[in-house]
mmCIF file of N, CA, C and O in Angstrom:
data_model
loop_
_atom_site.group_PDB
_atom_site.id
_atom_site.type_symbol
_atom_site.label_atom_id
_atom_site.label_comp_id
_atom_site.label_asym_id
_atom_site.label_seq_id
_atom_site.Cartn_x
_atom_site.Cartn_y
_atom_site.Cartn_z
ATOM 1 N N UNK A 1 0.844 -1.178 0.000
ATOM 2 C CA UNK A 1 0.000 0.000 0.000
ATOM 3 C C UNK A 1 0.883 1.233 0.000
ATOM 4 O O UNK A 1 1.787 1.348 0.802
ATOM 5 N N UNK A 2 0.632 2.159 -0.884
ATOM 6 C CA UNK A 2 1.409 3.385 -0.957
ATOM 7 C C UNK A 2 1.101 4.276 0.238
ATOM 8 O O UNK A 2 -0.018 4.309 0.738
ATOM 9 N N UNK A 3 2.106 4.996 0.683
ATOM 10 C CA UNK A 3 1.935 5.908 1.802
ATOM 11 C C UNK A 3 0.908 6.966 1.430
ATOM 12 O O UNK A 3 0.968 7.562 0.356
ATOM 13 N N UNK A 4 -0.052 7.192 2.301
ATOM 14 C CA UNK A 4 -1.061 8.198 2.065
ATOM 15 C C UNK A 4 -2.184 7.761 1.134
ATOM 16 O O UNK A 4 -3.083 8.528 0.831
ATOM 17 N N UNK A 5 -2.154 6.520 0.658
ATOM 18 C CA UNK A 5 -3.177 6.031 -0.254
ATOM 19 C C UNK A 5 -4.454 5.739 0.521
ATOM 20 O O UNK A 5 -4.407 5.153 1.594
ATOM 21 N N UNK A 6 -5.574 6.140 -0.024
ATOM 22 C CA UNK A 6 -6.859 5.963 0.644
ATOM 23 C C UNK A 6 -7.774 5.105 -0.222
ATOM 24 O O UNK A 6 -8.418 5.607 -1.138
ATOM 25 N N UNK A 7 -7.819 3.803 0.049
ATOM 26 C CA UNK A 7 -8.663 2.904 -0.736
ATOM 27 C C UNK A 7 -10.132 3.250 -0.563
ATOM 28 O O UNK A 7 -10.957 2.988 -1.436
ATOM 29 N N UNK A 8 -10.474 3.886 0.560
ATOM 30 C CA UNK A 8 -11.865 4.281 0.775
ATOM 31 C C UNK A 8 -12.329 5.243 -0.316
ATOM 32 O O UNK A 8 -13.501 5.230 -0.694
ATOM 33 N N UNK A 9 -11.426 6.060 -0.829
ATOM 34 C CA UNK A 9 -11.788 6.973 -1.918
ATOM 35 C C UNK A 9 -12.176 6.179 -3.168
ATOM 36 O O UNK A 9 -13.114 6.551 -3.877
ATOM 37 N N UNK A 10 -11.474 5.090 -3.437
ATOM 38 C CA UNK A 10 -11.818 4.237 -4.579
ATOM 39 C C UNK A 10 -13.187 3.591 -4.382
ATOM 40 O O UNK A 10 -13.978 3.491 -5.315
ATOM 41 N N UNK A 11 -13.457 3.158 -3.161
ATOM 42 C CA UNK A 11 -14.752 2.545 -2.860
ATOM 43 C C UNK A 11 -15.871 3.577 -3.044
ATOM 44 O O UNK A 11 -16.905 3.289 -3.644
ATOM 45 N N UNK A 12 -15.648 4.789 -2.545
ATOM 46 C CA UNK A 12 -16.654 5.848 -2.717
ATOM 47 C C UNK A 12 -16.871 6.161 -4.195
ATOM 48 O O UNK A 12 -18.009 6.349 -4.636
ATOM 49 N N UNK A 13 -15.785 6.208 -4.970
ATOM 50 C CA UNK A 13 -15.905 6.493 -6.401
ATOM 51 C C UNK A 13 -16.691 5.389 -7.112
ATOM 52 O O UNK A 13 -17.553 5.673 -7.951
ATOM 53 N N UNK A 14 -16.402 4.145 -6.779
ATOM 54 C CA UNK A 14 -17.122 3.025 -7.389
ATOM 55 C C UNK A 14 -18.584 3.060 -6.981
ATOM 56 O O UNK A 14 -19.477 2.869 -7.822
ATOM 57 N N UNK A 15 -18.857 3.319 -5.715
ATOM 58 C CA UNK A 15 -20.246 3.396 -5.236
ATOM 59 C C UNK A 15 -21.004 4.485 -5.998
ATOM 60 O O UNK A 15 -22.147 4.293 -6.425
ATOM 61 N N UNK A 16 -20.362 5.639 -6.192
ATOM 62 C CA UNK A 16 -20.995 6.729 -6.915
ATOM 63 C C UNK A 16 -21.245 6.392 -8.373
ATOM 64 O O UNK A 16 -22.303 6.708 -8.926
ATOM 65 N N UNK A 17 -20.266 5.748 -9.021
ATOM 66 C CA UNK A 17 -20.423 5.365 -10.425
ATOM 67 C C UNK A 17 -21.549 4.347 -10.585
ATOM 68 O O UNK A 17 -22.338 4.426 -11.532
ATOM 69 N N UNK A 18 -21.619 3.401 -9.684
ATOM 70 C CA UNK A 18 -22.700 2.422 -9.736
ATOM 71 C C UNK A 18 -24.046 3.093 -9.503
ATOM 72 O O UNK A 18 -25.030 2.806 -10.204
ATOM 73 N N UNK A 19 -24.109 3.992 -8.532
ATOM 74 C CA UNK A 19 -25.357 4.692 -8.226
ATOM 75 C C UNK A 19 -25.847 5.505 -9.416
ATOM 76 O O UNK A 19 -27.054 5.611 -9.644
ATOM 77 N N UNK A 20 -24.918 6.050 -10.203
ATOM 78 C CA UNK A 20 -25.302 6.816 -11.390
ATOM 79 C C UNK A 20 -26.052 5.951 -12.394
ATOM 80 O O UNK A 20 -26.774 6.476 -13.247
ATOM 81 N N UNK A 21 -25.910 4.633 -12.266
ATOM 82 C CA UNK A 21 -26.606 3.701 -13.155
ATOM 83 C C UNK A 21 -27.703 2.945 -12.411
ATOM 84 O O UNK A 21 -28.212 1.939 -12.910
ATOM 85 N N UNK A 22 -28.036 3.420 -11.221
ATOM 86 C CA UNK A 22 -29.095 2.788 -10.451
ATOM 87 C C UNK A 22 -28.724 1.461 -9.842
ATOM 88 O O UNK A 22 -29.583 0.628 -9.587
ATOM 89 N N UNK A 23 -27.434 1.248 -9.597
ATOM 90 C CA UNK A 23 -26.957 -0.022 -9.057
ATOM 91 C C UNK A 23 -26.413 0.194 -7.654
ATOM 92 O O UNK A 23 -25.617 1.099 -7.421
ATOM 93 N N UNK A 24 -26.841 -0.667 -6.730
ATOM 94 C CA UNK A 24 -26.334 -0.634 -5.361
ATOM 95 C C UNK A 24 -25.808 -2.017 -5.000
ATOM 96 O O UNK A 24 -26.516 -3.013 -5.160
ATOM 97 N N UNK A 25 -24.562 -2.078 -4.560
ATOM 98 C CA UNK A 25 -23.994 -3.315 -4.024
ATOM 99 C C UNK A 25 -23.931 -3.118 -2.511
ATOM 100 O O UNK A 25 -23.057 -2.410 -2.011
ATOM 101 N N UNK A 26 -24.860 -3.725 -1.763
ATOM 102 C CA UNK A 26 -24.979 -3.458 -0.330
ATOM 103 C C UNK A 26 -23.705 -3.703 0.481
ATOM 104 O O UNK A 26 -23.450 -2.998 1.447
ATOM 105 N N UNK A 27 -22.917 -4.669 0.093
ATOM 106 C CA UNK A 27 -21.728 -5.006 0.879
ATOM 107 C C UNK A 27 -20.454 -4.393 0.329
ATOM 108 O O UNK A 27 -19.357 -4.756 0.742
ATOM 109 N N UNK A 28 -20.575 -3.448 -0.600
ATOM 110 C CA UNK A 28 -19.395 -2.816 -1.195
ATOM 111 C C UNK A 28 -18.571 -2.137 -0.105
ATOM 112 O O UNK A 28 -19.094 -1.384 0.704
ATOM 113 N N UNK A 29 -17.292 -2.431 -0.070
ATOM 114 C CA UNK A 29 -16.412 -1.823 0.920
ATOM 115 C C UNK A 29 -15.011 -2.391 0.808
ATOM 116 O O UNK A 29 -14.704 -3.168 -0.087
ATOM 117 N N UNK A 30 -14.179 -1.988 1.737
ATOM 118 C CA UNK A 30 -12.821 -2.514 1.801
ATOM 119 C C UNK A 30 -12.893 -3.901 2.424
ATOM 120 O O UNK A 30 -13.563 -4.109 3.432
ATOM 121 N N UNK A 31 -12.238 -4.871 1.804
ATOM 122 C CA UNK A 31 -12.224 -6.235 2.319
ATOM 123 C C UNK A 31 -11.625 -6.220 3.724
ATOM 124 O O UNK A 31 -10.490 -5.778 3.900
ATOM 125 N N UNK A 32 -12.380 -6.679 4.732
ATOM 126 C CA UNK A 32 -11.887 -6.611 6.110
ATOM 127 C C UNK A 32 -10.617 -7.425 6.354
ATOM 128 O O UNK A 32 -9.858 -7.129 7.271
ATOM 129 N N UNK A 33 -10.357 -8.433 5.528
ATOM 130 C CA UNK A 33 -9.133 -9.210 5.702
ATOM 131 C C UNK A 33 -7.902 -8.368 5.392
ATOM 132 O O UNK A 33 -6.805 -8.673 5.846
ATOM 133 N N UNK A 34 -8.070 -7.310 4.613
ATOM 134 C CA UNK A 34 -6.959 -6.408 4.330
ATOM 135 C C UNK A 34 -6.433 -5.754 5.597
ATOM 136 O O UNK A 34 -5.250 -5.476 5.717
ATOM 137 N N UNK A 35 -7.337 -5.485 6.506
ATOM 138 C CA UNK A 35 -6.957 -4.783 7.725
ATOM 139 C C UNK A 35 -6.003 -5.612 8.570
ATOM 140 O O UNK A 35 -5.208 -5.068 9.323
ATOM 141 N N UNK A 36 -6.071 -6.932 8.433
ATOM 142 C CA UNK A 36 -5.191 -7.813 9.196
ATOM 143 C C UNK A 36 -3.876 -8.077 8.473
ATOM 144 O O UNK A 36 -2.936 -8.576 9.067
ATOM 145 N N UNK A 37 -3.822 -7.735 7.190
ATOM 146 C CA UNK A 37 -2.629 -8.014 6.394
ATOM 147 C C UNK A 37 -1.491 -7.072 6.729
ATOM 148 O O UNK A 37 -1.664 -6.039 7.361
ATOM 149 N N UNK A 38 -0.340 -7.449 6.297
ATOM 150 C CA UNK A 38 0.838 -6.637 6.530
ATOM 151 C C UNK A 38 0.988 -5.544 5.484
ATOM 152 O O UNK A 38 0.307 -5.530 4.466
ATOM 153 N N UNK A 39 1.888 -4.637 5.748
ATOM 154 C CA UNK A 39 2.183 -3.572 4.799
ATOM 155 C C UNK A 39 2.718 -4.189 3.515
ATOM 156 O O UNK A 39 3.375 -5.221 3.528
ATOM 157 N N UNK A 40 2.445 -3.566 2.421
ATOM 158 C CA UNK A 40 2.917 -4.063 1.140
ATOM 159 C C UNK A 40 1.937 -4.996 0.458
ATOM 160 O O UNK A 40 2.121 -5.332 -0.699
ATOM 161 N N UNK A 41 0.924 -5.447 1.188
ATOM 162 C CA UNK A 41 -0.088 -6.301 0.581
ATOM 163 C C UNK A 41 -1.084 -5.423 -0.177
ATOM 164 O O UNK A 41 -1.507 -4.397 0.335
ATOM 165 N N UNK A 42 -1.446 -5.800 -1.396
ATOM 166 C CA UNK A 42 -2.431 -4.995 -2.116
ATOM 167 C C UNK A 42 -3.780 -5.070 -1.417
ATOM 168 O O UNK A 42 -4.205 -6.146 -0.980
ATOM 169 N N UNK A 43 -4.418 -3.925 -1.270
ATOM 170 C CA UNK A 43 -5.731 -3.920 -0.648
ATOM 171 C C UNK A 43 -6.773 -4.334 -1.671
ATOM 172 O O UNK A 43 -6.655 -4.050 -2.860
ATOM 173 N N UNK A 44 -7.794 -5.022 -1.189
ATOM 174 C CA UNK A 44 -8.857 -5.518 -2.048
ATOM 175 C C UNK A 44 -10.157 -4.809 -1.718
ATOM 176 O O UNK A 44 -10.425 -4.473 -0.579
ATOM 177 N N UNK A 45 -10.966 -4.616 -2.740
ATOM 178 C CA UNK A 45 -12.307 -4.069 -2.566
ATOM 179 C C UNK A 45 -13.266 -5.248 -2.574
ATOM 180 O O UNK A 45 -13.245 -6.070 -3.491
ATOM 181 N N UNK A 46 -14.083 -5.333 -1.536
ATOM 182 C CA UNK A 46 -15.102 -6.374 -1.459
ATOM 183 C C UNK A 46 -16.332 -5.865 -2.199
ATOM 184 O O UNK A 46 -16.931 -4.870 -1.809
ATOM 185 N N UNK A 47 -16.650 -6.516 -3.308
ATOM 186 C CA UNK A 47 -17.800 -6.089 -4.088
ATOM 187 C C UNK A 47 -19.105 -6.549 -3.458
ATOM 188 O O UNK A 47 -20.154 -5.976 -3.715
ATOM 189 N N UNK A 48 -19.033 -7.544 -2.631
ATOM 190 C CA UNK A 48 -20.203 -7.948 -1.862
ATOM 191 C C UNK A 48 -21.189 -8.792 -2.629
ATOM 192 O O UNK A 48 -21.052 -9.061 -3.815
ATOM 193 N N UNK A 49 -22.179 -9.193 -1.920
ATOM 194 C CA UNK A 49 -23.244 -10.005 -2.490
ATOM 195 C C UNK A 49 -24.314 -9.103 -3.082
ATOM 196 O O UNK A 49 -24.539 -8.000 -2.608
ATOM 197 N N UNK A 50 -24.966 -9.598 -4.114
ATOM 198 C CA UNK A 50 -26.102 -8.879 -4.669
ATOM 199 C C UNK A 50 -27.083 -9.907 -5.212
ATOM 200 O O UNK A 50 -26.729 -11.059 -5.452
ATOM 201 N N UNK A 51 -28.296 -9.452 -5.407
ATOM 202 C CA UNK A 51 -29.299 -10.366 -5.944
ATOM 203 C C UNK A 51 -29.147 -10.484 -7.456
ATOM 204 O O UNK A 51 -28.370 -9.753 -8.082
ATOM 205 N N UNK A 52 -29.881 -11.402 -8.044
ATOM 206 C CA UNK A 52 -29.751 -11.667 -9.477
ATOM 207 C C UNK A 52 -30.121 -10.456 -10.314
ATOM 208 O O UNK A 52 -29.481 -10.185 -11.343
ATOM 209 N N UNK A 53 -31.110 -9.697 -9.897
ATOM 210 C CA UNK A 53 -31.518 -8.512 -10.659
ATOM 211 C C UNK A 53 -30.398 -7.477 -10.692
ATOM 212 O O UNK A 53 -30.148 -6.853 -11.729
ATOM 213 N N UNK A 54 -29.698 -7.302 -9.578
ATOM 214 C CA UNK A 54 -28.586 -6.354 -9.534
ATOM 215 C C UNK A 54 -27.433 -6.838 -10.396
ATOM 216 O O UNK A 54 -26.826 -6.052 -11.128
ATOM 217 N N UNK A 55 -27.136 -8.120 -10.347
ATOM 218 C CA UNK A 55 -26.065 -8.675 -11.180
ATOM 219 C C UNK A 55 -26.398 -8.498 -12.660
ATOM 220 O O UNK A 55 -25.531 -8.131 -13.462
ATOM 221 N N UNK A 56 -27.649 -8.704 -13.017
ATOM 222 C CA UNK A 56 -28.080 -8.539 -14.408
ATOM 223 C C UNK A 56 -27.953 -7.074 -14.832
ATOM 224 O O UNK A 56 -27.474 -6.768 -15.927
ATOM 225 N N UNK A 57 -28.354 -6.147 -13.959
ATOM 226 C CA UNK A 57 -28.257 -4.712 -14.260
ATOM 227 C C UNK A 57 -26.795 -4.317 -14.439
ATOM 228 O O UNK A 57 -26.442 -3.573 -15.354
ATOM 229 N N UNK A 58 -25.927 -4.793 -13.576
ATOM 230 C CA UNK A 58 -24.499 -4.504 -13.676
ATOM 231 C C UNK A 58 -23.939 -5.032 -14.999
ATOM 232 O O UNK A 58 -23.197 -4.332 -15.703
ATOM 233 N N UNK A 59 -24.307 -6.240 -15.368
ATOM 234 C CA UNK A 59 -23.849 -6.817 -16.636
ATOM 235 C C UNK A 59 -24.354 -5.985 -17.817
ATOM 236 O O UNK A 59 -23.601 -5.736 -18.769
ATOM 237 N N UNK A 60 -25.597 -5.539 -17.747
ATOM 238 C CA UNK A 60 -26.155 -4.714 -18.829
ATOM 239 C C UNK A 60 -25.387 -3.410 -18.990
ATOM 240 O O UNK A 60 -25.070 -2.993 -20.107
ATOM 241 N N UNK A 61 -25.090 -2.751 -17.878
ATOM 242 C CA UNK A 61 -24.358 -1.479 -17.918
ATOM 243 C C UNK A 61 -22.945 -1.680 -18.459
ATOM 244 O O UNK A 61 -22.486 -0.920 -19.304
ATOM 245 N N UNK A 62 -22.275 -2.726 -18.005
ATOM 246 C CA UNK A 62 -20.912 -2.991 -18.491
ATOM 247 C C UNK A 62 -20.918 -3.346 -19.974
ATOM 248 O O UNK A 62 -20.046 -2.896 -20.718
ATOM 249 N N UNK A 63 -21.893 -4.112 -20.395
ATOM 250 C CA UNK A 63 -21.991 -4.481 -21.802
ATOM 251 C C UNK A 63 -22.228 -3.244 -22.662
ATOM 252 O O UNK A 63 -21.594 -3.066 -23.703
ATOM 253 N N UNK A 64 -23.125 -2.360 -22.222
ATOM 254 C CA UNK A 64 -23.403 -1.137 -22.965
ATOM 255 C C UNK A 64 -22.174 -0.242 -23.029
ATOM 256 O O UNK A 64 -21.886 0.361 -24.072
ATOM 257 N N UNK A 65 -21.423 -0.164 -21.954
ATOM 258 C CA UNK A 65 -20.211 0.648 -21.926
ATOM 259 C C UNK A 65 -19.154 0.087 -22.884
ATOM 260 O O UNK A 65 -18.438 0.838 -23.544
ATOM 261 N N UNK A 66 -19.079 -1.219 -22.966
ATOM 262 C CA UNK A 66 -18.104 -1.856 -23.855
ATOM 263 C C UNK A 66 -18.466 -1.618 -25.318
ATOM 264 O O UNK A 66 -17.577 -1.527 -26.166
ATOM 265 N N UNK A 67 -19.734 -1.505 -25.602
ATOM 266 C CA UNK A 67 -20.192 -1.283 -26.975
ATOM 267 C C UNK A 67 -20.094 0.181 -27.389
ATOM 268 O O UNK A 67 -20.173 0.480 -28.574
ATOM 269 N N UNK A 68 -19.943 1.064 -26.429
ATOM 270 C CA UNK A 68 -19.926 2.513 -26.735
ATOM 271 C C UNK A 68 -18.618 2.946 -27.363
ATOM 272 O O UNK A 68 -17.626 2.348 -27.349
#
């Protein structure tokens, strides 16, 4: 992890981008196992669980973005 790096900012940015498309991932956050890891370990974002409708919406948005 870089000194002064704030993974929470990345999580907030992702949450905002998803919200702009009407998508909410309830468990989106920093993976709690990262907190126990040592320095130098890459931090992970926990995308969390979502229902099938949310997964389908996310796939639709990503597919549309890829086609743009």
